Short mmCIF file of C-alpha atoms in Angstrom, two decimals:
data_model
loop_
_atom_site.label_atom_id
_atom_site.label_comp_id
_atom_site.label_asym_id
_atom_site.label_seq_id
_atom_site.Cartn_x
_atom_site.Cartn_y
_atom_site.Cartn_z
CA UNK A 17 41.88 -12.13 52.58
CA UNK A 18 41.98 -11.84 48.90
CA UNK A 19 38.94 -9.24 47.80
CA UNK A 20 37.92 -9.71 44.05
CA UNK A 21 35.40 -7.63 41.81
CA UNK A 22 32.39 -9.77 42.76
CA UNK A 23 32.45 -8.29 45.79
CA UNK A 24 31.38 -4.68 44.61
CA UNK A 25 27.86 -4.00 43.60
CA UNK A 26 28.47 -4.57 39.76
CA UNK A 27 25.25 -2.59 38.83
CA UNK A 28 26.17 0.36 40.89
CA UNK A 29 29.06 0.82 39.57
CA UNK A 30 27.33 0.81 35.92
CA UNK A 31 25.46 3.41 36.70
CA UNK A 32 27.92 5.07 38.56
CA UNK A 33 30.38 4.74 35.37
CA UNK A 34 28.17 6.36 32.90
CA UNK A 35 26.83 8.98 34.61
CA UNK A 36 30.23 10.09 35.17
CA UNK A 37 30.56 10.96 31.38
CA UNK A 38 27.54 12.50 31.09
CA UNK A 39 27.67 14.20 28.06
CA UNK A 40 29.04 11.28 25.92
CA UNK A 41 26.73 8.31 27.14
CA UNK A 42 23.16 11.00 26.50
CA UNK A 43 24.65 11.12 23.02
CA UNK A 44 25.28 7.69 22.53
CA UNK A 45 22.08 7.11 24.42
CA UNK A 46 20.02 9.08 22.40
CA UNK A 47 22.07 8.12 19.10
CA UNK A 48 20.40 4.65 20.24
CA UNK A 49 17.09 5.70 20.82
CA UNK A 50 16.47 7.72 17.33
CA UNK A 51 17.94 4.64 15.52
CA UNK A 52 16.03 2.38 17.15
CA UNK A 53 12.93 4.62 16.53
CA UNK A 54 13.60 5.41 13.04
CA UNK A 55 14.04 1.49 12.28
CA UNK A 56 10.39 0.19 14.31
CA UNK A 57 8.88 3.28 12.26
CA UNK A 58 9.78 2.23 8.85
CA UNK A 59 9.26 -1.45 9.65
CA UNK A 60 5.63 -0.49 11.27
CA UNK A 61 4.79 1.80 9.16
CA UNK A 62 5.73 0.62 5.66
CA UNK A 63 2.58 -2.27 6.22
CA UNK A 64 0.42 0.81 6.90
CA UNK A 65 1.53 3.26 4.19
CA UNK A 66 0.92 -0.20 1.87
CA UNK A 67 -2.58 -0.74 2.63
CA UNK A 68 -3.67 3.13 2.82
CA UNK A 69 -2.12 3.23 -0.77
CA UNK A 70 -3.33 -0.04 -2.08
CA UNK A 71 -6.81 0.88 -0.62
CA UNK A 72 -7.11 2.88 -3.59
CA UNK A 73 -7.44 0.19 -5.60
CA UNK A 74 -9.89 -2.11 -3.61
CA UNK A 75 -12.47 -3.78 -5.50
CA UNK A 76 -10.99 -3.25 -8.70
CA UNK A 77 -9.89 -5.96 -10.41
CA UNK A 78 -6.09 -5.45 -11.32
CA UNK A 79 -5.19 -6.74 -14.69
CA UNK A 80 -7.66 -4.89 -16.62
CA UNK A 81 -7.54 -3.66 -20.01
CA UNK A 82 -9.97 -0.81 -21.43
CA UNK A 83 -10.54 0.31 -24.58
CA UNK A 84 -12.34 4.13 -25.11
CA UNK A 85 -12.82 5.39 -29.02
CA UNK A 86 -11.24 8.61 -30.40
CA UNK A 87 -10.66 10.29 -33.54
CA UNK A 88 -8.46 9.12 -36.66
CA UNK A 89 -4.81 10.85 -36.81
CA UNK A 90 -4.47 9.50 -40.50
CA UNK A 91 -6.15 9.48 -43.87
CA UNK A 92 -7.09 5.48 -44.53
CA UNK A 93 -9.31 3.94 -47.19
CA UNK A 94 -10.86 7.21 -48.52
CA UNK A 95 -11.74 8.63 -45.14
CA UNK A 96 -9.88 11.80 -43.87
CA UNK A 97 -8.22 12.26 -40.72
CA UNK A 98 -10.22 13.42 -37.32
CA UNK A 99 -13.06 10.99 -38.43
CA UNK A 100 -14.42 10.30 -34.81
CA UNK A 101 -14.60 6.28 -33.76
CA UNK A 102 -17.23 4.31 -32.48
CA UNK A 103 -17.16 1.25 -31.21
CA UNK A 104 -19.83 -1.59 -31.64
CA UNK A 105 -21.32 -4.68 -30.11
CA UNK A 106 -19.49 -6.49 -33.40
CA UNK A 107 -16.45 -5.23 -31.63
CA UNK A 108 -17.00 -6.91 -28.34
CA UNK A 109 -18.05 -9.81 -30.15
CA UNK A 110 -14.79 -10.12 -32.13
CA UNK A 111 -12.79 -9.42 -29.16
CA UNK A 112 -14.35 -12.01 -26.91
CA UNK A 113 -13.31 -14.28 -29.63
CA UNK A 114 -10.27 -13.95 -30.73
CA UNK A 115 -8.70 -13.23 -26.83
CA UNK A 116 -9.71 -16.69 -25.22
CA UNK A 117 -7.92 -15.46 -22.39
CA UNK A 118 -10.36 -13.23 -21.46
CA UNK A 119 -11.66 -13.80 -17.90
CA UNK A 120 -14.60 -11.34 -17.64
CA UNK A 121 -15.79 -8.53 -19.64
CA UNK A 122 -18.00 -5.77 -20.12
CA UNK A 123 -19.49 -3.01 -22.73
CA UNK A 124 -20.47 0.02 -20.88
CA UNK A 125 -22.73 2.91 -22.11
CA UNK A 126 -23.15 6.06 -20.31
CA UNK A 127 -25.37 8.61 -19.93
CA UNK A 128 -26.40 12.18 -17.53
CA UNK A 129 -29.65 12.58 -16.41
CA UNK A 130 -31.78 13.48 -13.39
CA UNK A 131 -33.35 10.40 -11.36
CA UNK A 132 -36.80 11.15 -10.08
CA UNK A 133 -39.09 9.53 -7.21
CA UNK A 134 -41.69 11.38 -6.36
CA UNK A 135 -40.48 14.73 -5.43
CA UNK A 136 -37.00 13.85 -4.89
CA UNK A 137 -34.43 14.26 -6.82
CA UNK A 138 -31.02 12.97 -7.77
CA UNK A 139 -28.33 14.07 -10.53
CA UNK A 140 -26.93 10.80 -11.57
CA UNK A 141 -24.88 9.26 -14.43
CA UNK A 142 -27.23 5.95 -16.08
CA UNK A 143 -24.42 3.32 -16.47
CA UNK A 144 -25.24 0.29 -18.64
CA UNK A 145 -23.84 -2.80 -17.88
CA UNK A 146 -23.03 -6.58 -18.63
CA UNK A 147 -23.28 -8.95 -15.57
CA UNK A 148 -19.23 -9.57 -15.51
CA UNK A 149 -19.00 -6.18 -14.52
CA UNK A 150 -19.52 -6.43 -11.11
CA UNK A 151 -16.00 -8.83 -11.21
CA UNK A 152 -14.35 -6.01 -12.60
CA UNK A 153 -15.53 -3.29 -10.19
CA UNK A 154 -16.35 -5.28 -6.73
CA UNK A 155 -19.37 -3.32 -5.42
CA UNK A 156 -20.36 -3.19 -1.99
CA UNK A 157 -23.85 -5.13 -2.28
CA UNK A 158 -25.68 -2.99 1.04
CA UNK A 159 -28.95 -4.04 -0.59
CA UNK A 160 -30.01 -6.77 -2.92
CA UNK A 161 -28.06 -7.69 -5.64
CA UNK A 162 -26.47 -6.52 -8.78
CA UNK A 163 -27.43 -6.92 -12.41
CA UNK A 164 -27.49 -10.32 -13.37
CA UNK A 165 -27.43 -12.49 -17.08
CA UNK A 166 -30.82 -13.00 -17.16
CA UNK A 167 -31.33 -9.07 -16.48
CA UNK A 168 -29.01 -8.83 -19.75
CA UNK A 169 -30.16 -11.39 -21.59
CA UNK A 170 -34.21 -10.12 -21.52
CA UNK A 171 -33.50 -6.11 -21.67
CA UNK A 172 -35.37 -5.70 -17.96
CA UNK A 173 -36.37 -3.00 -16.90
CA UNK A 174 -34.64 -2.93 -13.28
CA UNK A 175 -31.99 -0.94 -11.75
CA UNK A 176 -29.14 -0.29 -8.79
CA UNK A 177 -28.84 2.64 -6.77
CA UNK A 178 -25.50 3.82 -5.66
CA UNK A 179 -25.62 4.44 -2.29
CA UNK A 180 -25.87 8.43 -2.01
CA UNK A 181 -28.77 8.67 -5.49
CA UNK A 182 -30.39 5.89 -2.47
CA UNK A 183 -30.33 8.03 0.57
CA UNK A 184 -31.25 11.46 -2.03
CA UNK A 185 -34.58 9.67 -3.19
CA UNK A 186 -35.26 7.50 -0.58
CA UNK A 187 -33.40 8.84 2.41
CA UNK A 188 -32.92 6.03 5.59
CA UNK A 189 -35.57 3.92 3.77
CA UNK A 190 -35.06 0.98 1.92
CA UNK A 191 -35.63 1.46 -2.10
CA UNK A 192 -35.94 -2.28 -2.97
CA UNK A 193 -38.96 -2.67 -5.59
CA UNK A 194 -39.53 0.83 -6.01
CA UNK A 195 -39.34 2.24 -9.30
CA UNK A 196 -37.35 5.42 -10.12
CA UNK A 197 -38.01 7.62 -13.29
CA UNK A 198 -34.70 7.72 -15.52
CA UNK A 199 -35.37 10.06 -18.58
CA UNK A 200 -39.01 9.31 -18.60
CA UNK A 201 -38.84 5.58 -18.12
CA UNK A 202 -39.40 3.41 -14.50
CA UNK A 203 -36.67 1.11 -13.52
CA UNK A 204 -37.50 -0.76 -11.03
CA UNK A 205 -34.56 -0.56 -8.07
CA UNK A 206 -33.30 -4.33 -7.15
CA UNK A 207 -29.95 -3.21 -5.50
CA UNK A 208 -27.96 -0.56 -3.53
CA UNK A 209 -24.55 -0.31 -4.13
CA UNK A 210 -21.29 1.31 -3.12
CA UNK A 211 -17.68 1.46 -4.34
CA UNK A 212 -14.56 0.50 -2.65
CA UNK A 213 -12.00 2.02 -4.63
CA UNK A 214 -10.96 5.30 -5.49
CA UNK A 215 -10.68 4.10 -8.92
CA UNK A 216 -13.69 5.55 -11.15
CA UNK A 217 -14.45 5.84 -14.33
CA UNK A 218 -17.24 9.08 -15.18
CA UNK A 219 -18.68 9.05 -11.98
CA UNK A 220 -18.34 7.03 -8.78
CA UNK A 221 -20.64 3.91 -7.98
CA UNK A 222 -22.70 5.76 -4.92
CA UNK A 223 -23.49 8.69 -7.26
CA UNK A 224 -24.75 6.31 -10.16
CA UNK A 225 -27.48 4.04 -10.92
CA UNK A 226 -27.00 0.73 -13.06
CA UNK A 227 -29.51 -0.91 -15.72
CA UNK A 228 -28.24 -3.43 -17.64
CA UNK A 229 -26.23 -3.21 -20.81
CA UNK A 230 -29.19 -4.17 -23.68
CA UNK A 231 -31.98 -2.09 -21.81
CA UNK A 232 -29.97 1.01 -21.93
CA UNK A 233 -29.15 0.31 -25.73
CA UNK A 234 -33.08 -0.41 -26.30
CA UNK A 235 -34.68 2.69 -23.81
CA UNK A 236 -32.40 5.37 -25.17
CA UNK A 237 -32.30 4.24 -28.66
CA UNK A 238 -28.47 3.90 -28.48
CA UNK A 239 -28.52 0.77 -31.82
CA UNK A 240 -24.80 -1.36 -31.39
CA UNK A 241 -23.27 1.70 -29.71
CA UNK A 242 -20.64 0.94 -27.50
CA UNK A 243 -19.17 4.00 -25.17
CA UNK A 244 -15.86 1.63 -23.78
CA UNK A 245 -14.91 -2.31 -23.40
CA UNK A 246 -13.44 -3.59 -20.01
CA UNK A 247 -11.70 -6.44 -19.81
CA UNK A 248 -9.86 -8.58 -17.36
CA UNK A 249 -7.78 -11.14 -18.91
CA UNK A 250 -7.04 -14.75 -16.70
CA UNK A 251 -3.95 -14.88 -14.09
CA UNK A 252 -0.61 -15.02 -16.12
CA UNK A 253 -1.49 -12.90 -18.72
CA UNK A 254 -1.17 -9.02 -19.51
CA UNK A 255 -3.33 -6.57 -21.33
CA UNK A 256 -1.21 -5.13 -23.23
CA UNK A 257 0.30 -7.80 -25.07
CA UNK A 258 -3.22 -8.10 -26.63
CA UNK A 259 -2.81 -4.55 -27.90
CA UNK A 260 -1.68 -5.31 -31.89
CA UNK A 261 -4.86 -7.87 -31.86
CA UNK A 262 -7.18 -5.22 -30.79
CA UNK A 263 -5.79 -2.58 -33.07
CA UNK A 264 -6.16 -5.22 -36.07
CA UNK A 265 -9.84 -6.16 -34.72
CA UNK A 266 -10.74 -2.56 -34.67
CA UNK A 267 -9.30 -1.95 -38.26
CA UNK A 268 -11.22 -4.61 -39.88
CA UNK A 269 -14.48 -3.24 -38.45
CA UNK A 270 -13.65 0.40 -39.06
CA UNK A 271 -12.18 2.32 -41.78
CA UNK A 272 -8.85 3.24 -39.34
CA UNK A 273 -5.13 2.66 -40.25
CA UNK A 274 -3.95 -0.40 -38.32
CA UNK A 275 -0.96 2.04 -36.87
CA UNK A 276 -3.52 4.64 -35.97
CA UNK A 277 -2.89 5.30 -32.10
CA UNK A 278 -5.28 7.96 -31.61
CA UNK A 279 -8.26 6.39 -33.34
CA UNK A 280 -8.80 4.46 -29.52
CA UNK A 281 -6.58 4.64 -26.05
CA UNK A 282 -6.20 1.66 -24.77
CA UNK A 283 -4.81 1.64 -21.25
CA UNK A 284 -3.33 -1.40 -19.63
CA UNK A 285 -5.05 -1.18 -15.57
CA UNK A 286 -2.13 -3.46 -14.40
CA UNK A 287 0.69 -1.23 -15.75
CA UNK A 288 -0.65 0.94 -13.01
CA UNK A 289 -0.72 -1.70 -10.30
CA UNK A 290 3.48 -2.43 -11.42
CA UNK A 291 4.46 1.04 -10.89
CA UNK A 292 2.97 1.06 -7.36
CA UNK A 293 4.45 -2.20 -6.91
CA UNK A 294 7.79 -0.80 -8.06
CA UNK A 295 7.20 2.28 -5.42
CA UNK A 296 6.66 0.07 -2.33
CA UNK A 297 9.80 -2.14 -3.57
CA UNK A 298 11.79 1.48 -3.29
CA UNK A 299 9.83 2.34 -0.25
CA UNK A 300 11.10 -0.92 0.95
CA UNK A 301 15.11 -0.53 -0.12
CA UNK A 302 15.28 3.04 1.10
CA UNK A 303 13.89 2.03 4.55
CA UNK A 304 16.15 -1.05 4.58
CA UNK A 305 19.34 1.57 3.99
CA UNK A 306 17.90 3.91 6.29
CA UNK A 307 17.13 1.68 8.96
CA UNK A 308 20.94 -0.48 8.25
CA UNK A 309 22.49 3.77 8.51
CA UNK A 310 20.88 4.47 11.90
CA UNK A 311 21.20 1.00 13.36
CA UNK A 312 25.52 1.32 12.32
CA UNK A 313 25.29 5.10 13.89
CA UNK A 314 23.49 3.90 16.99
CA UNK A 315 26.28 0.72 17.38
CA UNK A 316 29.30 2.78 16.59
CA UNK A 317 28.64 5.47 19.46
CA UNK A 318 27.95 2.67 21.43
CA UNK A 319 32.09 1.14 20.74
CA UNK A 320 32.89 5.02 21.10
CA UNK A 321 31.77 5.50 24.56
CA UNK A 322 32.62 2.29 25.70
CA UNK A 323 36.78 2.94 24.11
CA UNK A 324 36.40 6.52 25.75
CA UNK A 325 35.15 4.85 29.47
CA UNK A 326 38.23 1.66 29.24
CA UNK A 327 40.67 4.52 28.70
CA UNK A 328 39.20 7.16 31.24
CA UNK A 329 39.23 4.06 33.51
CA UNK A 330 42.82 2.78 33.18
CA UNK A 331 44.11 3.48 36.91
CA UNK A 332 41.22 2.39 38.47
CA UNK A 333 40.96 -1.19 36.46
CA UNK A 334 44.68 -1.63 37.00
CA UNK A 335 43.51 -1.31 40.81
CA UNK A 336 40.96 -4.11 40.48
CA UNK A 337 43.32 -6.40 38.50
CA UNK A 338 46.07 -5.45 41.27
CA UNK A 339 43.43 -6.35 43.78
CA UNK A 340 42.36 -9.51 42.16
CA UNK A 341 39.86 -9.29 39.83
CA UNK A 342 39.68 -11.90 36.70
CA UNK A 343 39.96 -10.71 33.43
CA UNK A 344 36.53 -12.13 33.11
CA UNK A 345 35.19 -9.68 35.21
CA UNK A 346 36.36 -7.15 33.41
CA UNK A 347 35.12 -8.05 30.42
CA UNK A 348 32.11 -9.06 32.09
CA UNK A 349 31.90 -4.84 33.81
CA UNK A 350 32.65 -3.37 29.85
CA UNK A 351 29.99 -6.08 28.29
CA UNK A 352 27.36 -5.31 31.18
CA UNK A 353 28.03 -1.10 30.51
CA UNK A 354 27.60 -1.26 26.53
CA UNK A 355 24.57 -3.53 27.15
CA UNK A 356 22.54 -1.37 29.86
CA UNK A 357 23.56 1.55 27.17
CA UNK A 358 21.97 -0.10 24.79
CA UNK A 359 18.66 -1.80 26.27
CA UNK A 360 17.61 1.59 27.66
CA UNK A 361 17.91 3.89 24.33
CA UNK A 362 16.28 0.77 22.45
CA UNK A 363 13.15 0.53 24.56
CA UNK A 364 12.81 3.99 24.46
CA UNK A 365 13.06 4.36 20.91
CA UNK A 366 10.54 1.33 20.44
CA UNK A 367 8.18 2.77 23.00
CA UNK A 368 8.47 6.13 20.73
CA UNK A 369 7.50 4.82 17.83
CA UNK A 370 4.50 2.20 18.91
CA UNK A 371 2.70 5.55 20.28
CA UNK A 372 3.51 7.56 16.82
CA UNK A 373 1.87 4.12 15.21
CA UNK A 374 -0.72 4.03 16.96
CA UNK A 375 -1.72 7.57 17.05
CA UNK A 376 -1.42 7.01 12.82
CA UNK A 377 -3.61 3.94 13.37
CA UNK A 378 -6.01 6.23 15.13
CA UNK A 379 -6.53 8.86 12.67
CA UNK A 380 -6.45 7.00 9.18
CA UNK A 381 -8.78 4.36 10.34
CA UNK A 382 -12.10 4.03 8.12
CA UNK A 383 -14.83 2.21 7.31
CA UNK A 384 -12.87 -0.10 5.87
CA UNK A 385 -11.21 -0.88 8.88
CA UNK A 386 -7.41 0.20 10.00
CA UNK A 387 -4.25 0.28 7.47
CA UNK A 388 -2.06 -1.36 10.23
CA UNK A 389 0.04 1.30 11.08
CA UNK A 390 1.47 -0.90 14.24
CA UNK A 391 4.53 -2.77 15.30
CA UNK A 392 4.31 -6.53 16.29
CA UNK A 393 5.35 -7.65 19.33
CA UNK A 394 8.12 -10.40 17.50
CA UNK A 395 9.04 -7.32 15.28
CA UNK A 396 9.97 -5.02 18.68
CA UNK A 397 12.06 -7.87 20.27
CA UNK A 398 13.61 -8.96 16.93
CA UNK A 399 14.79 -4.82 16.56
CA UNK A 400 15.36 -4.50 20.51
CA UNK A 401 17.06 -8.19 20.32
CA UNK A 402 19.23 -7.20 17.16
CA UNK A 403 20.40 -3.65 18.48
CA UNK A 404 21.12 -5.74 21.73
CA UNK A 405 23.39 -8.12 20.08
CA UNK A 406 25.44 -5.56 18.05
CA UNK A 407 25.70 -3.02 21.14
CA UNK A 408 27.17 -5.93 23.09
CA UNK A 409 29.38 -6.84 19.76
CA UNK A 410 30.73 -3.45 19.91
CA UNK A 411 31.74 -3.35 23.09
CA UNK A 412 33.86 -6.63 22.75
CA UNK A 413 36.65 -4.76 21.31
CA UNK A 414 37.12 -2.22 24.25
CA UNK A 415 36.38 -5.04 26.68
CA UNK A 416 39.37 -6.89 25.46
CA UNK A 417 41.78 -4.04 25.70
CA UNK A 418 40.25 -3.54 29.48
CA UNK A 419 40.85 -7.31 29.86
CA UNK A 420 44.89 -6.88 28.63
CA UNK A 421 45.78 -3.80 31.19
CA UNK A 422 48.60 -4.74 33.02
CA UNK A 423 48.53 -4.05 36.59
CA UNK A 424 51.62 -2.22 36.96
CA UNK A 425 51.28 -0.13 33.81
CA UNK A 426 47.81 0.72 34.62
CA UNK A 427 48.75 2.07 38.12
CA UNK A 428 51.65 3.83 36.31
CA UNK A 429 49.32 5.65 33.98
CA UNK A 430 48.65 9.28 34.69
#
């Protein structure tokens, strides 16, 4: 009766094979598993590492240009140099007019003071602001509503509590239509607010209150003054080319040299945005050639291991060919080794690395929600499927040599 290799217990003798060389198959094992981890953690966690960066920036609007005066660096139309600047409501004007591409603006004063109510007190900074300014810094509206046009447009006297100057006058109870006492004059309180970014300019929104933009100039006796212009300019276009037409606004209204750079800084928001664009796009390439690195390492122990067992198993497969096993099955025994090889170090390097996500899901998670620091499902087969393909593609190699032993020679070998 003719006995072929189907009649052994083919994954037996798989495990039988590999645990026979110990040493090498942990290695390539393990080489395996830390690729495979490495890879689901960069591909996992570069989403996460995204949003935790770009949270940052929530609620700020991202091509945003802002102009804040400074002093003259040059002599110009009999004025010396160090002459401070300030800018003007004629300056807003001008510059709403000649950029058409202007998508909202705002003037903003500032100023420090105490905020009163009753006998509570809160250190705050008074901003004054236009009603487009809420599209340039997204609040977080937990009461009421924001300033408005008409609150602009007829100098009211209303304001809007950031949340913590809230909770330090009015603790758990709701401020809406009481009126605080900034610098000696009642507001009455028509919003709470909070901020979502970490962007800030002065202080943050929670610790300030807002009034609008022509009360503040009219309470505090602040004329055309004009502390800095924001701007956000329409999809398509950038800030800074708008630079030279700002520098030539300002120079007509003010005795400064049109060259002048230190007579205002203007800084261009979205150049900001571009270099953290720039970072994730590096982020992105160096885990790419990471991941590619330990995905070759992990498949070329795998053809190492699997040339080390064909050779260390010469006599015994010129046995089985002797005895009449197909070349088929031989390839089929090789194929089945590199593949068990590489389905176990890959599930345990995926399993690794969904419990380091999740434990970094777990302990950045905020009120904004999680950063999705996790690895999909399609993402864990595609890596498991992918390691799975080029562990068995590196074993074809070996398997073909197995597949070529000669009966005779094999049984010869020593």
């Amino acid at each position: 009766m003719r006995l072929t290799i189907l009649d052994i217990d083919n994954w037996r003798e798989i495990g039988t094979t590999l645990s026979q060389n110990k040493t090498r198959t942990f290695l390539t094992g393990f080489g395996i598993f830390w690729g495979t981890a490495i890879l689901a953690l960069l591909i996992g966690g570069g989403d996460g590492l995204k949003h935790f960066m770009s949270r940052n920036f929530e609620g700020f609007a991202t091509n945003v240009g802002a102009i804040f005066p400074g002093k003259t660096s040059k002599s110009f139309a009999g004025f010396n140099k160090g002459m401070p600047l300030e800018l003007n409501i004629k300056d807003v004007a001008d510059i709403r007019l000649a950029i058409p591409e202007i998508d909202c603006s705002s003037a903003v004063n500032t100023l420090r003071c105490n905020a009163l109510y009753g006998q509570n007190k809160s250190a705050v900074q008074i901003t004054g602001v236009e009603e487009q300014y809420s599209e340039l810094f997204a609040p977080i509206i937990y009461e009421g509503r924001f300033i408005n046009g008409a609150d602009n447009a007829e100098a009211r006297k209303v304001c809007v509590l950031g949340l913590d100057v809230s909770r330090d006058l009015f603790g758990s109870g709701s401020p809406l239509g009481r009126e605080v006492d900034l610098n000696g004059i009642y507001y009455k309180v028509v919003g709470v607010v909070g901020q979502t970014s970490e962007v800030q300019i002065g202080a943050k929104m929670d610790q300030s209150v807002f009034i609008p933009y022509n009360s503040m100039r009219l309470s505090y006796n602040l004329g055309k003054k004009v502390d800095f212009f924001m701007m956000a300019l329409k999809q398509g276009y950038a800030p800074g080319d708008y630079e030279y037409i700002l520098r030539r606004i300002i120079s007509n209204n003010h005795p400064v040299a049109p060259d002048d750079k230190a007579a205002f800084f203007f800084f261009d928001i979205s150049e900001q945005f571009k270099m953290v664009d720039n970072l994730f796009a590096g982020i992105t390439f160096l885990s790419l050639f990471v991941g590619i690195g330990t995905l070759l390492s992990g498949i070329i122990g795998v053809g190492n291991i699997m040339w080390i067992i064909v050779r260390e198993r010469t006599h015994e497969i010129g046995i089985r060919r002797a005895l009449g096993a197909k070349p088929r099955d031989i390839i089929t025994q090789i194929l089945s080794e590199s593949m068990v090889l590489t389905v176990i170090g890959g599930m345990a390097g995926i399993t690794l690395a969904v419990a380091i996500l999740g434990g970094a899901e777990v302990l950045t998670a905020g009120p904004g929600g999680t950063l999705g620091f996790q690895l999909s499902f399609s993402q864990a087969t595609g890596i498991l499927s992918t390691f799975l393909v080029l562990g068995t593609a590196a074993g074809i190699i070996p398997a073909l040599k197995a597949m070529n032993i000669k009966p005779i020679e094999a049984l010869n070998d020593k």
